[in-house]
Each structure stands twice: as C-alpha cells, then as structure tokens.
Short mmCIF file of C-alpha atoms in Angstrom, two decimals:
data_model
loop_
_atom_site.label_atom_id
_atom_site.label_comp_id
_atom_site.label_asym_id
_atom_site.label_seq_id
_atom_site.Cartn_x
_atom_site.Cartn_y
_atom_site.Cartn_z
CA UNK A 1 51.70 -79.86 46.54
CA UNK A 2 50.41 -83.49 47.17
CA UNK A 3 48.85 -83.95 50.74
CA UNK A 4 51.57 -87.07 51.81
CA UNK A 5 54.39 -84.91 51.05
CA UNK A 6 52.31 -81.87 53.84
CA UNK A 7 52.25 -84.84 55.91
CA UNK A 8 55.90 -85.68 55.97
CA UNK A 9 56.61 -82.20 56.71
CA UNK A 10 54.32 -81.70 59.32
CA UNK A 11 56.13 -85.22 61.27
CA UNK A 12 59.49 -83.54 60.48
CA UNK A 13 58.62 -80.53 62.27
CA UNK A 14 56.78 -81.99 65.58
CA UNK A 15 59.44 -84.18 66.22
CA UNK A 16 62.20 -81.97 65.78
CA UNK A 17 59.97 -80.10 67.88
CA UNK A 18 60.36 -82.81 69.95
CA UNK A 19 63.46 -83.43 69.86
CA UNK A 20 64.39 -80.07 70.83
CA UNK A 21 62.24 -80.39 74.70
CA UNK A 22 64.74 -81.29 77.62
CA UNK A 23 64.41 -83.41 79.43
CA UNK A 24 66.32 -81.49 82.02
CA UNK A 25 64.20 -79.87 84.24
CA UNK A 26 66.00 -81.42 87.90
CA UNK A 27 68.70 -83.19 88.69
CA UNK A 28 66.46 -85.46 89.35
CA UNK A 29 64.16 -85.41 85.82
CA UNK A 30 67.56 -85.82 84.46
CA UNK A 31 69.64 -89.11 85.74
CA UNK A 32 65.35 -90.63 85.86
CA UNK A 33 65.73 -89.66 82.29
CA UNK A 34 69.29 -91.56 81.58
CA UNK A 35 67.83 -94.88 83.71
CA UNK A 36 64.95 -95.26 81.00
CA UNK A 37 67.74 -94.35 77.87
CA UNK A 38 69.85 -97.16 79.07
CA UNK A 39 66.92 -99.02 80.16
CA UNK A 40 65.10 -98.96 76.74
CA UNK A 41 68.63 -99.30 75.08
CA UNK A 42 69.48 -102.48 76.78
CA UNK A 43 65.81 -103.53 75.60
CA UNK A 44 65.33 -102.87 71.66
CA UNK A 45 68.78 -102.26 70.93
CA UNK A 46 70.01 -105.76 73.22
CA UNK A 47 66.87 -108.36 71.62
CA UNK A 48 69.53 -108.55 68.49
CA UNK A 49 73.02 -108.72 70.06
CA UNK A 50 74.85 -108.04 73.26
CA UNK A 51 74.32 -104.27 74.53
CA UNK A 52 76.91 -101.83 73.59
CA UNK A 53 77.10 -98.65 76.33
CA UNK A 54 77.99 -95.14 74.95
CA UNK A 55 81.82 -95.58 75.51
CA UNK A 56 82.67 -97.94 73.45
CA UNK A 57 82.08 -95.54 70.92
CA UNK A 58 82.60 -91.61 70.74
CA UNK A 59 79.65 -88.58 70.59
CA UNK A 60 80.59 -88.23 66.66
CA UNK A 61 80.33 -91.82 65.66
CA UNK A 62 76.80 -91.88 67.96
CA UNK A 63 75.12 -89.48 66.04
CA UNK A 64 76.27 -89.18 62.63
CA UNK A 65 76.91 -93.21 62.15
CA UNK A 66 75.67 -95.26 64.72
CA UNK A 67 72.42 -94.18 66.05
CA UNK A 68 70.73 -93.66 61.71
CA UNK A 69 71.85 -96.83 61.01
CA UNK A 70 69.96 -98.33 63.60
CA UNK A 71 66.18 -96.43 64.16
CA UNK A 72 65.27 -97.94 60.69
CA UNK A 73 65.77 -101.19 62.83
CA UNK A 74 63.20 -100.23 65.28
CA UNK A 75 60.54 -98.67 62.41
CA UNK A 76 61.76 -94.97 63.46
CA UNK A 77 63.01 -93.17 60.16
CA UNK A 78 65.53 -90.83 59.94
CA UNK A 79 66.21 -86.94 58.11
CA UNK A 80 69.80 -85.48 57.71
CA UNK A 81 70.80 -88.41 60.66
CA UNK A 82 69.58 -85.68 62.59
CA UNK A 83 66.03 -85.22 62.82
CA UNK A 84 63.48 -88.70 63.66
CA UNK A 85 60.18 -89.39 62.64
CA UNK A 86 58.48 -93.04 63.21
CA UNK A 87 57.60 -94.71 60.09
CA UNK A 88 54.22 -93.96 59.30
CA UNK A 89 54.00 -98.00 58.69
CA UNK A 90 54.43 -98.29 62.31
CA UNK A 91 57.08 -98.22 64.75
CA UNK A 92 58.79 -101.21 67.48
CA UNK A 93 59.34 -97.96 69.63
CA UNK A 94 57.85 -95.19 69.42
CA UNK A 95 59.63 -91.36 69.06
CA UNK A 96 59.71 -90.52 72.80
CA UNK A 97 61.34 -92.97 73.34
CA UNK A 98 63.79 -93.02 70.68
CA UNK A 99 64.52 -90.40 71.45
CA UNK A 100 65.38 -91.03 74.88
CA UNK A 101 68.02 -93.73 73.65
CA UNK A 102 69.35 -90.89 72.19
CA UNK A 103 69.43 -88.99 74.56
CA UNK A 104 71.23 -92.03 76.87
CA UNK A 105 74.01 -91.97 74.22
CA UNK A 106 74.46 -88.79 73.09
CA UNK A 107 74.91 -87.68 77.23
CA UNK A 108 76.64 -90.20 78.02
CA UNK A 109 79.60 -90.88 75.44
CA UNK A 110 82.58 -89.56 75.65
CA UNK A 111 84.47 -86.92 73.19
CA UNK A 112 87.36 -89.61 71.82
CA UNK A 113 88.09 -92.63 71.97
CA UNK A 114 91.48 -92.53 74.54
CA UNK A 115 93.84 -95.75 72.14
CA UNK A 116 97.27 -97.21 74.13
CA UNK A 117 100.21 -95.33 72.69
CA UNK A 118 103.42 -96.74 74.50
CA UNK A 119 101.82 -99.91 76.63
CA UNK A 120 103.37 -101.54 73.41
CA UNK A 121 107.58 -101.18 73.76
CA UNK A 122 107.59 -102.65 70.77
CA UNK A 123 110.77 -103.51 69.83
CA UNK A 124 111.45 -104.35 66.28
CA UNK A 125 113.79 -107.91 65.71
CA UNK A 126 114.19 -109.05 62.43
CA UNK A 127 117.38 -111.70 63.74
CA UNK A 128 114.25 -114.91 63.27
CA UNK A 129 112.67 -113.84 60.20
CA UNK A 130 113.74 -112.75 57.44
CA UNK A 131 112.24 -110.93 54.27
CA UNK A 132 112.24 -113.05 51.47
CA UNK A 133 110.26 -111.57 47.83
CA UNK A 134 108.45 -112.78 44.88
CA UNK A 135 108.72 -112.83 41.10
CA UNK A 136 106.25 -109.64 40.38
CA UNK A 137 105.94 -111.60 36.72
CA UNK A 138 102.90 -110.33 35.46
CA UNK A 139 100.86 -109.20 38.07
CA UNK A 140 103.68 -105.88 38.87
CA UNK A 141 101.82 -103.71 36.68
CA UNK A 142 97.79 -103.77 38.75
CA UNK A 143 97.18 -103.41 42.14
CA UNK A 144 97.72 -106.51 44.54
CA UNK A 145 94.06 -107.31 45.87
CA UNK A 146 95.13 -110.47 47.40
CA UNK A 147 92.31 -112.23 48.70
CA UNK A 148 94.24 -116.00 49.62
CA UNK A 149 98.08 -116.58 50.40
CA UNK A 150 98.34 -120.23 51.53
CA UNK A 151 100.95 -123.01 51.86
CA UNK A 152 100.58 -126.83 49.95
CA UNK A 153 101.97 -128.32 53.28
CA UNK A 154 104.01 -130.92 51.70
CA UNK A 155 105.40 -129.85 47.47
CA UNK A 156 106.58 -126.59 48.41
CA UNK A 157 103.84 -124.24 46.77
CA UNK A 158 102.63 -121.96 47.51
CA UNK A 159 98.68 -120.71 46.35
CA UNK A 160 97.78 -116.81 46.36
CA UNK A 161 94.15 -115.28 44.44
CA UNK A 162 93.11 -112.49 43.36
CA UNK A 163 89.92 -111.22 44.15
CA UNK A 164 90.32 -107.77 41.89
CA UNK A 165 91.63 -110.44 38.81
CA UNK A 166 90.04 -113.42 40.27
CA UNK A 167 92.83 -115.55 39.11
CA UNK A 168 94.23 -118.46 41.50
CA UNK A 169 98.51 -118.79 41.56
CA UNK A 170 100.20 -122.24 42.31
CA UNK A 171 104.20 -120.37 42.82
CA UNK A 172 106.79 -122.71 42.09
CA UNK A 173 109.73 -122.79 45.06
CA UNK A 174 111.95 -120.15 43.40
CA UNK A 175 108.27 -117.98 43.83
CA UNK A 176 107.17 -118.06 40.63
CA UNK A 177 103.69 -117.47 39.73
CA UNK A 178 101.51 -119.93 37.29
CA UNK A 179 98.10 -118.80 36.57
CA UNK A 180 95.50 -122.37 37.15
CA UNK A 181 93.44 -121.02 34.31
CA UNK A 182 90.69 -123.58 34.91
CA UNK A 183 89.77 -122.08 38.57
CA UNK A 184 88.57 -117.81 38.15
CA UNK A 185 87.93 -117.12 41.49
CA UNK A 186 87.70 -114.76 44.35
CA UNK A 187 89.90 -117.33 46.87
CA UNK A 188 89.23 -116.82 50.30
CA UNK A 189 89.68 -119.77 52.56
CA UNK A 190 91.76 -123.54 50.54
CA UNK A 191 92.77 -126.75 52.46
CA UNK A 192 94.40 -129.71 51.54
CA UNK A 193 93.63 -132.79 51.57
CA UNK A 194 94.07 -135.89 50.73
CA UNK A 195 92.09 -139.58 49.54
CA UNK A 196 92.65 -143.12 50.23
CA UNK A 197 94.52 -143.47 47.89
CA UNK A 198 97.01 -141.15 47.97
CA UNK A 199 95.68 -138.50 45.49
CA UNK A 200 96.12 -134.87 46.81
CA UNK A 201 93.25 -132.20 45.96
CA UNK A 202 93.54 -128.17 46.29
CA UNK A 203 89.54 -127.22 48.68
CA UNK A 204 89.13 -123.14 47.59
CA UNK A 205 86.38 -121.20 49.03
CA UNK A 206 85.60 -118.44 47.11
CA UNK A 207 83.29 -115.40 47.75
CA UNK A 208 81.87 -114.37 45.10
CA UNK A 209 81.34 -111.15 45.41
CA UNK A 210 83.53 -108.90 47.22
CA UNK A 211 82.15 -106.06 48.12
CA UNK A 212 79.15 -106.75 51.11
CA UNK A 213 76.42 -107.00 49.32
CA UNK A 214 73.09 -109.62 49.37
CA UNK A 215 73.96 -111.99 46.26
CA UNK A 216 74.65 -115.02 46.63
CA UNK A 217 77.24 -116.42 43.66
CA UNK A 218 80.05 -118.34 46.48
CA UNK A 219 80.89 -121.13 45.52
CA UNK A 220 83.52 -123.91 46.65
CA UNK A 221 85.73 -125.06 44.57
CA UNK A 222 87.86 -128.91 44.69
CA UNK A 223 91.61 -128.93 42.68
CA UNK A 224 92.58 -132.45 41.36
CA UNK A 225 96.02 -130.88 42.71
CA UNK A 226 97.71 -133.21 39.83
CA UNK A 227 95.95 -132.36 37.10
CA UNK A 228 94.29 -129.09 37.92
CA UNK A 229 90.72 -130.61 37.00
CA UNK A 230 88.20 -129.06 38.90
CA UNK A 231 84.76 -130.08 40.34
CA UNK A 232 81.99 -128.11 41.83
CA UNK A 233 81.04 -128.79 45.84
CA UNK A 234 78.42 -126.02 46.15
CA UNK A 235 77.70 -123.00 44.55
CA UNK A 236 74.77 -120.54 45.43
CA UNK A 237 76.44 -119.66 48.77
CA UNK A 238 75.69 -116.02 50.49
CA UNK A 239 80.22 -114.39 49.81
CA UNK A 240 81.16 -117.43 52.28
CA UNK A 241 85.19 -117.27 53.47
CA UNK A 242 85.35 -120.43 55.63
CA UNK A 243 84.87 -124.12 54.58
CA UNK A 244 86.30 -127.19 56.95
CA UNK A 245 85.70 -130.78 56.64
CA UNK A 246 84.43 -133.27 58.20
CA UNK A 247 82.61 -136.73 58.92
CA UNK A 248 80.00 -135.26 60.96
CA UNK A 249 77.29 -138.33 60.52
CA UNK A 250 79.90 -141.49 61.37
CA UNK A 251 78.76 -142.84 57.67
CA UNK A 252 81.70 -142.35 56.34
CA UNK A 253 82.21 -139.50 54.07
CA UNK A 254 83.38 -136.45 53.93
CA UNK A 255 81.00 -133.32 54.42
CA UNK A 256 81.93 -129.41 54.72
CA UNK A 257 80.30 -126.57 57.09
CA UNK A 258 80.04 -123.53 55.07
CA UNK A 259 80.41 -120.04 57.45
CA UNK A 260 78.31 -117.75 55.23
CA UNK A 261 78.84 -114.97 55.26
CA UNK A 262 76.52 -113.00 53.05
CA UNK A 263 75.58 -109.76 54.48
CA UNK A 264 72.06 -108.64 55.82
CA UNK A 265 71.41 -112.43 54.19
CA UNK A 266 73.54 -115.44 55.26
CA UNK A 267 74.37 -118.54 56.90
CA UNK A 268 76.33 -121.81 58.49
CA UNK A 269 75.78 -124.25 56.59
CA UNK A 270 76.54 -128.24 56.57
CA UNK A 271 77.84 -129.48 53.16
CA UNK A 272 76.21 -133.11 53.86
CA UNK A 273 78.23 -135.74 51.34
CA UNK A 274 75.57 -137.80 49.23
CA UNK A 275 76.39 -141.48 48.21
CA UNK A 276 77.28 -139.89 44.78
CA UNK A 277 79.69 -137.53 45.52
CA UNK A 278 76.95 -134.77 45.68
CA UNK A 279 76.18 -132.73 48.27
CA UNK A 280 72.97 -131.55 50.28
CA UNK A 281 72.79 -127.67 51.53
CA UNK A 282 71.70 -128.23 55.19
CA UNK A 283 70.29 -124.93 57.44
CA UNK A 284 72.84 -125.21 60.75
CA UNK A 285 72.73 -121.26 61.88
CA UNK A 286 70.32 -118.90 59.26
CA UNK A 287 72.02 -115.57 60.10
CA UNK A 288 74.91 -114.05 58.62
CA UNK A 289 78.42 -113.13 59.92
CA UNK A 290 80.04 -116.56 60.40
CA UNK A 291 83.62 -116.13 59.60
CA UNK A 292 85.72 -118.72 61.06
CA UNK A 293 85.22 -122.15 61.81
CA UNK A 294 86.93 -125.48 63.62
CA UNK A 295 85.89 -128.98 64.89
CA UNK A 296 86.83 -131.10 67.44
CA UNK A 297 84.91 -134.01 69.84
CA UNK A 298 84.42 -130.78 72.28
CA UNK A 299 82.27 -132.71 74.11
CA UNK A 300 84.26 -136.99 73.99
CA UNK A 301 80.52 -138.83 72.08
CA UNK A 302 83.34 -139.48 69.54
CA UNK A 303 81.10 -137.66 67.39
CA UNK A 304 82.54 -135.15 65.51
CA UNK A 305 81.47 -131.05 67.07
CA UNK A 306 81.93 -126.96 65.02
CA UNK A 307 82.90 -123.81 67.36
CA UNK A 308 82.55 -120.50 65.18
CA UNK A 309 82.71 -117.14 65.32
CA UNK A 310 80.31 -114.75 64.22
CA UNK A 311 81.01 -111.28 63.05
CA UNK A 312 78.72 -108.67 62.07
CA UNK A 313 76.30 -107.84 64.65
CA UNK A 314 75.24 -110.24 67.48
CA UNK A 315 79.02 -111.10 67.49
CA UNK A 316 80.43 -113.95 69.85
CA UNK A 317 81.89 -118.01 69.37
CA UNK A 318 79.01 -120.39 69.59
CA UNK A 319 79.53 -124.14 70.40
CA UNK A 320 77.73 -126.34 67.65
CA UNK A 321 77.27 -129.89 69.68
CA UNK A 322 76.43 -132.65 67.48
CA UNK A 323 73.00 -133.90 67.90
CA UNK A 324 73.86 -137.52 66.20
CA UNK A 325 70.17 -137.28 64.02
CA UNK A 326 71.69 -134.66 61.35
CA UNK A 327 71.95 -131.54 63.52
CA UNK A 328 73.36 -129.51 66.21
CA UNK A 329 72.70 -128.38 69.68
CA UNK A 330 73.73 -125.04 69.83
CA UNK A 331 76.00 -122.90 72.28
CA UNK A 332 76.67 -119.24 72.41
CA UNK A 333 80.26 -119.29 74.83
CA UNK A 334 80.90 -115.92 74.54
CA UNK A 335 79.48 -112.91 73.28
CA UNK A 336 80.88 -110.15 72.33
CA UNK A 337 79.05 -106.77 71.51
CA UNK A 338 78.62 -105.96 67.48
CA UNK A 339 81.25 -103.15 67.91
CA UNK A 340 84.52 -105.23 68.30
CA UNK A 341 84.15 -106.51 64.73
CA UNK A 342 85.50 -110.21 65.27
CA UNK A 343 87.55 -111.04 62.43
CA UNK A 344 89.68 -114.57 63.42
CA UNK A 345 90.41 -116.97 66.48
CA UNK A 346 91.88 -120.41 66.98
CA UNK A 347 91.77 -123.38 69.55
CA UNK A 348 95.11 -123.72 71.24
CA UNK A 349 96.20 -125.59 75.09
CA UNK A 350 98.03 -122.80 76.32
CA UNK A 351 98.03 -123.32 79.68
CA UNK A 352 98.86 -126.99 79.56
CA UNK A 353 95.98 -128.30 81.41
CA UNK A 354 94.31 -130.41 78.61
CA UNK A 355 91.72 -128.49 77.70
CA UNK A 356 91.47 -126.49 74.80
CA UNK A 357 91.60 -122.20 75.14
CA UNK A 358 90.52 -119.85 72.85
CA UNK A 359 92.97 -117.15 70.74
CA UNK A 360 91.02 -114.63 69.43
CA UNK A 361 90.83 -111.12 66.81
CA UNK A 362 89.12 -108.55 66.82
CA UNK A 363 89.99 -105.12 64.49
CA UNK A 364 87.66 -105.15 61.28
CA UNK A 365 86.85 -101.73 60.03
CA UNK A 366 85.13 -101.52 57.70
CA UNK A 367 81.57 -100.82 59.08
CA UNK A 368 79.56 -97.78 60.39
CA UNK A 369 82.61 -96.31 63.29
CA UNK A 370 85.17 -96.42 61.14
CA UNK A 371 87.30 -95.14 64.08
CA UNK A 372 90.37 -96.38 66.46
CA UNK A 373 89.36 -98.30 68.84
CA UNK A 374 91.17 -99.39 72.34
CA UNK A 375 89.15 -102.92 72.51
CA UNK A 376 90.62 -103.89 69.25
CA UNK A 377 93.62 -106.43 69.67
CA UNK A 378 94.49 -110.35 70.25
CA UNK A 379 91.90 -111.80 73.31
CA UNK A 380 93.09 -115.20 74.91
CA UNK A 381 90.14 -116.33 76.64
CA UNK A 382 91.33 -120.02 79.16
CA UNK A 383 89.08 -122.55 79.45
CA UNK A 384 87.33 -122.93 83.43
CA UNK A 385 85.43 -126.85 81.96
CA UNK A 386 82.05 -126.79 80.85
CA UNK A 387 82.19 -124.51 78.39
CA UNK A 388 83.54 -121.80 80.82
CA UNK A 389 85.44 -119.53 79.04
CA UNK A 390 87.37 -116.36 80.84
CA UNK A 391 90.17 -114.08 79.42
CA UNK A 392 93.24 -113.11 80.86
CA UNK A 393 95.22 -112.03 78.33
CA UNK A 394 94.78 -109.06 75.62
CA UNK A 395 97.23 -107.68 73.05
CA UNK A 396 96.25 -103.65 71.67
CA UNK A 397 95.84 -103.53 68.01
CA UNK A 398 94.70 -101.76 66.15
CA UNK A 399 92.20 -103.43 63.29
CA UNK A 400 93.93 -106.97 64.07
CA UNK A 401 92.74 -108.85 61.44
CA UNK A 402 94.43 -112.62 62.48
CA UNK A 403 96.29 -114.33 65.02
CA UNK A 404 98.43 -117.59 65.22
CA UNK A 405 99.76 -119.42 67.69
CA UNK A 406 102.96 -122.05 67.50
CA UNK A 407 105.87 -123.01 68.66
CA UNK A 408 107.57 -120.16 66.12
CA UNK A 409 111.29 -119.86 68.21
CA UNK A 410 111.55 -123.27 69.25
CA UNK A 411 111.13 -123.17 72.96
CA UNK A 412 108.25 -125.45 73.54
CA UNK A 413 106.18 -122.63 74.20
CA UNK A 414 103.28 -121.13 72.03
CA UNK A 415 104.67 -118.06 70.78
CA UNK A 416 101.76 -115.75 69.07
CA UNK A 417 102.24 -113.93 64.72
CA UNK A 418 99.53 -111.28 64.51
CA UNK A 419 98.64 -109.17 61.58
CA UNK A 420 96.95 -106.20 61.21
CA UNK A 421 95.01 -104.31 58.07
CA UNK A 422 93.76 -101.74 59.41
CA UNK A 423 96.21 -100.74 61.59
CA UNK A 424 96.92 -96.62 62.69
CA UNK A 425 98.53 -96.81 58.55
CA UNK A 426 99.13 -92.86 59.30
CA UNK A 427 100.90 -92.45 63.16
CA UNK A 428 101.93 -96.07 63.36
CA UNK A 429 102.55 -98.66 60.58
CA UNK A 430 104.72 -101.25 61.85
CA UNK A 431 101.41 -102.95 63.89
CA UNK A 432 100.61 -104.09 60.87
CA UNK A 433 102.76 -107.35 61.54
CA UNK A 434 103.61 -107.98 65.34
CA UNK A 435 105.76 -111.20 66.96
CA UNK A 436 104.58 -111.68 70.45
CA UNK A 437 106.82 -114.55 72.21
CA UNK A 438 106.00 -115.88 75.02
CA UNK A 439 108.46 -115.77 78.30
CA UNK A 440 106.13 -116.89 81.12
CA UNK A 441 103.47 -118.10 81.00
CA UNK A 442 100.38 -115.83 78.95
CA UNK A 443 103.25 -112.80 79.26
CA UNK A 444 104.62 -111.71 75.74
CA UNK A 445 106.94 -110.15 74.48
CA UNK A 446 105.95 -107.81 71.52
CA UNK A 447 108.07 -107.15 67.77
CA UNK A 448 107.44 -106.29 64.66
CA UNK A 449 109.58 -105.91 61.38
CA UNK A 450 110.52 -103.24 58.82
CA UNK A 451 108.16 -104.75 56.80
CA UNK A 452 105.17 -101.75 56.59
CA UNK A 453 106.62 -100.04 53.84
CA UNK A 454 106.16 -104.00 51.27
CA UNK A 455 102.13 -103.90 51.26
CA UNK A 456 98.76 -103.68 53.25
CA UNK A 457 98.35 -107.28 55.06
CA UNK A 458 95.20 -108.58 54.22
CA UNK A 459 95.76 -112.01 54.19
CA UNK A 460 98.38 -114.30 56.76
CA UNK A 461 99.93 -118.65 56.17
CA UNK A 462 101.57 -120.40 58.06
CA UNK A 463 103.65 -123.28 57.32
CA UNK A 464 107.05 -125.02 56.67
CA UNK A 465 107.49 -123.61 53.39
CA UNK A 466 111.79 -124.44 53.18
CA UNK A 467 110.90 -128.09 54.71
CA UNK A 468 113.75 -127.58 57.58
CA UNK A 469 111.32 -128.27 60.22
CA UNK A 470 110.87 -124.46 61.62
CA UNK A 471 107.02 -122.10 61.05
CA UNK A 472 107.54 -119.49 58.16
CA UNK A 473 104.85 -117.19 57.35
CA UNK A 474 104.09 -116.24 54.00
CA UNK A 475 101.87 -112.14 54.02
CA UNK A 476 98.94 -111.17 51.65
CA UNK A 477 98.87 -108.14 50.17
CA UNK A 478 95.92 -106.20 49.81
CA UNK A 479 95.57 -102.52 48.52
CA UNK A 480 92.79 -102.21 47.09
CA UNK A 481 91.35 -98.89 49.23
CA UNK A 482 88.32 -99.59 50.68
CA UNK A 483 84.95 -97.62 50.92
CA UNK A 484 85.63 -94.64 53.72
CA UNK A 485 88.76 -95.80 53.77
CA UNK A 486 89.10 -91.54 51.75
CA UNK A 487 92.73 -90.07 50.70
CA UNK A 488 94.84 -92.60 52.66
CA UNK A 489 98.84 -91.81 52.47
CA UNK A 490 100.09 -94.94 50.52
CA UNK A 491 102.93 -94.82 51.34
CA UNK A 492 103.86 -99.04 50.99
CA UNK A 493 104.42 -101.04 47.79
CA UNK A 494 101.31 -101.31 46.17
CA UNK A 495 102.28 -103.99 43.42
CA UNK A 496 104.59 -106.27 45.21
CA UNK A 497 101.61 -109.55 45.42
CA UNK A 498 103.05 -111.15 49.15
CA UNK A 499 105.56 -111.45 51.33
CA UNK A 500 107.94 -114.31 52.81
CA UNK A 501 108.56 -114.75 56.46
CA UNK A 502 111.34 -117.15 56.58
CA UNK A 503 112.42 -118.58 60.12
CA UNK A 504 115.90 -118.25 60.83
CA UNK A 505 115.22 -120.96 64.01
CA UNK A 506 117.18 -124.41 62.46
#
C-alpha cells in the first residue's frame, strides 16, 4: 500500500469524522450555524450565479446531485456523493466551511417540491386548430429526432432537420419531403432573408455536437434557395444554437450574432462581415449558456443593440448596448437562479404602452436536478422604464421549452402558444402543448389539444403556411431519450417527424 493511498484514506477518515460531528449543542448554536451556512453559500455559490435558496429543490436532490457536483468547483473532492475532503492542490473553502454549507441545504430543503395539480383547469379545445400530418416517406423507419422545424415565410414550404441523421429536409405544400443533400447538418435554428436583388437565402445554425461536451464543431451555413448551393459563414463554434442578423457597425453590411451555448466553454459571438463577404469573429461575452437573442435599437440612438438570454449557470437576460466602437456595454437586466433552466424569450408589447415587454420560459430539465419544478413555466415581465422589468404574469408549465406570443384568434390582442419537452409525461402528457387565449389584459384562458400521442415536441415554429392570413403552428417530434430519463414509457408516435396545427380562424 503506497503512502499517497494511505494519506487519502486518512484524510477521508478525518473528514468523515468531522462531517458526523453535530453542531446542535444548543438551539442558539444551531441558529448561528445555519446563519453561517447561509452566509457561506451566498458568498461562495453566489459569486458565480444568483444565490439559490434550499426551497428550490428537495433534500435528496441537493444531497445526491447538486452539492456533489458543486463541491469540486470550490476545490472540495467528493467520495460516494456524501463524503467530502479538501483537494491537496488547494481549496477555496475549508472543509469545515463546506460542511456548514452542506448542512444548511440539507436541514432547510423540503422533502419534496409541491407541484400545482389543479390550478390550470386546462380544457381541451380543437375549435381553433386542425391537425395535419406529413407524408413520412423514408423517415418512417427511424426514430424522430427533429432539432429544427421552420416555415419559409413566403413560399409555403417547411424545413426540418434531424439531429441523428444530420440531414436537412424541405417539405412542399403537400407535405412531401426531399432531402437537401448538400447540407448535412444537425440544424437547430434558421433565418430566411433576401438580398438587394431579391435572391432568397436560408441561414442555418448547426449545433455540431448534440451531447453536452466541449467540442467546437458548430457552423453557420448560407443556403441559396434557388439552386441549393451552400456557403459557410462561420465554423469551429461551440455548440451554437441561435443566430440573429443585423448591421451592428452601420457600414451597410450584414453581420451575425451567434449564441454559442457550448458546455463548460462557450460564448456570445459577433460575426462582423468584411468587404469580401468573409466574417471576422469577435467575442462579446466569453461564457457558455447563450440560448436566445433578439436585436433592436433599444436606446433609440440609431445603433443596433442585442438582448440575450443566458442559461446553464448564471441565468438571466443581458442587454448589450452598442458602444459605436465595435463592442457592447453589458447590463444584466433580469437575473434568475441557475435551477430555472431558461429556454426561450421573446420581446412583445403586452400592455400596449409603447415599451417592449419580455415573454420568458423556463423548463430545461436535462441537468443535475431532473425533477418537476413548480417554477417551470411561462413568465411575462412588464417594462417599467429605464430597462427595468417586473414579473406580472406566471403560468406553471412543467418543462416549458418555448413560448410564442401572437394574435392567433384575430381579436386584436396577444395570445400565447407553448410546448414543453420535459412535461409531466407520466401523469399529464397533455401539457406538452398549451394555448393561452388572452381574454383580459394579462389574463389568459389555458387550452390544449389532443395531440400528445402524436409525438414529443422539442421544436416549434409559427407562420402562415396556408397563405390565408392567419397563423399556423408546426411542432417537431424528438423521441430520442435523454440521459437520466430511465425507462420512460414512450406511449406516443416516435417516428412521425412533425405535425401541423392549421388555424381555423379565417
């Protein structure tokens, strides 16, 4: 037995004994230790992200999943999830401080989280939308793994991408598919543009690697919609998931902002177009987790700004105001706990006061706390002026993935459609798609359709597919299971690539 191994065993033994010692010599001592544990948690954990109160997760999740994962980030090693000892190379906290943090969460976390079960009163209503299924063709023999569904805004076609096959499909008006052989990608986002001559282009963001690893092989492609020729705009990106265009330096050339979600590494990038149609990459914010972005001249100074949603750690919405010098001044306007699992946001004026409000969803459950959470759902933050936003609406929706606000019923106000990939598929699979009909200002009646048996919805797009003036919806099916889901009973159609919800308003 070598000396290093003996030292490790001895350290584990001492730390085990320290961890078993009780601080409950008196009620006063217990209160002091709890306050000290809270202070240490806020100090060390809050240095990287918004502090998380114990009530956000159950006791078992804290002890078995979250704390063992967080410990190494502070230089604390873990043995079998429960025993901690300092890293011989050095720690940011002492083992005594870490034990106080552990006890703070263990003694204050609930045994389980209470999930609302009857507050929605969701009713099934098929009057607004009718269901249309595509011709499955050669995709019927495969498990659907759609990572992209998109309406082309003018020619009544649909584009989809299968993340497993890494193929891009074009579907005609009769919902018959044809693969675009030149573009073999795991597409996750698309934009459709016209140049000055009227030529149409599709811009596709390919994540590269679907599993959460630090491999930077993502790309942004340009597809000529007339001849299917392709051009690479950028490559070597860390799992990019969203791209938005704009002229950010006012030189008349179109640039791109790319959300490189990454894993442990990632960033928000500006692809600045040069005169030769090449792009120079600049880092705007060098942290992983950028998931969604919108552009606009938010301070009315004539220069294009960016608003970005970050997930995966320090979650929240950042305002990037153009500094007119090739960069951006950054301000965190909404900060959220890292357990929220931010998934999407959209800018809309809900109260018609001329200021943009924020529609936001949380519901990513592919992390270390794969439990249903009462704070997953749809939020509306109302603009109070001077880039200050306050939450004024919340609809609890397990595993909410994306929400889109549009006037779906033609009555002049904004309704909301949303899908939930991590819905309660065991007890209430119908919540995987909801339609919130606005009947009074910021008051919505939730409705759903009987479609949960047709697929598991990871992607969604909204557009006028029929050209009749109202808004239709496409939902993309992704039936590949995620790590940690166990033997999930897939009691839905696992091969149907997508479904169309055709609006019956007109």
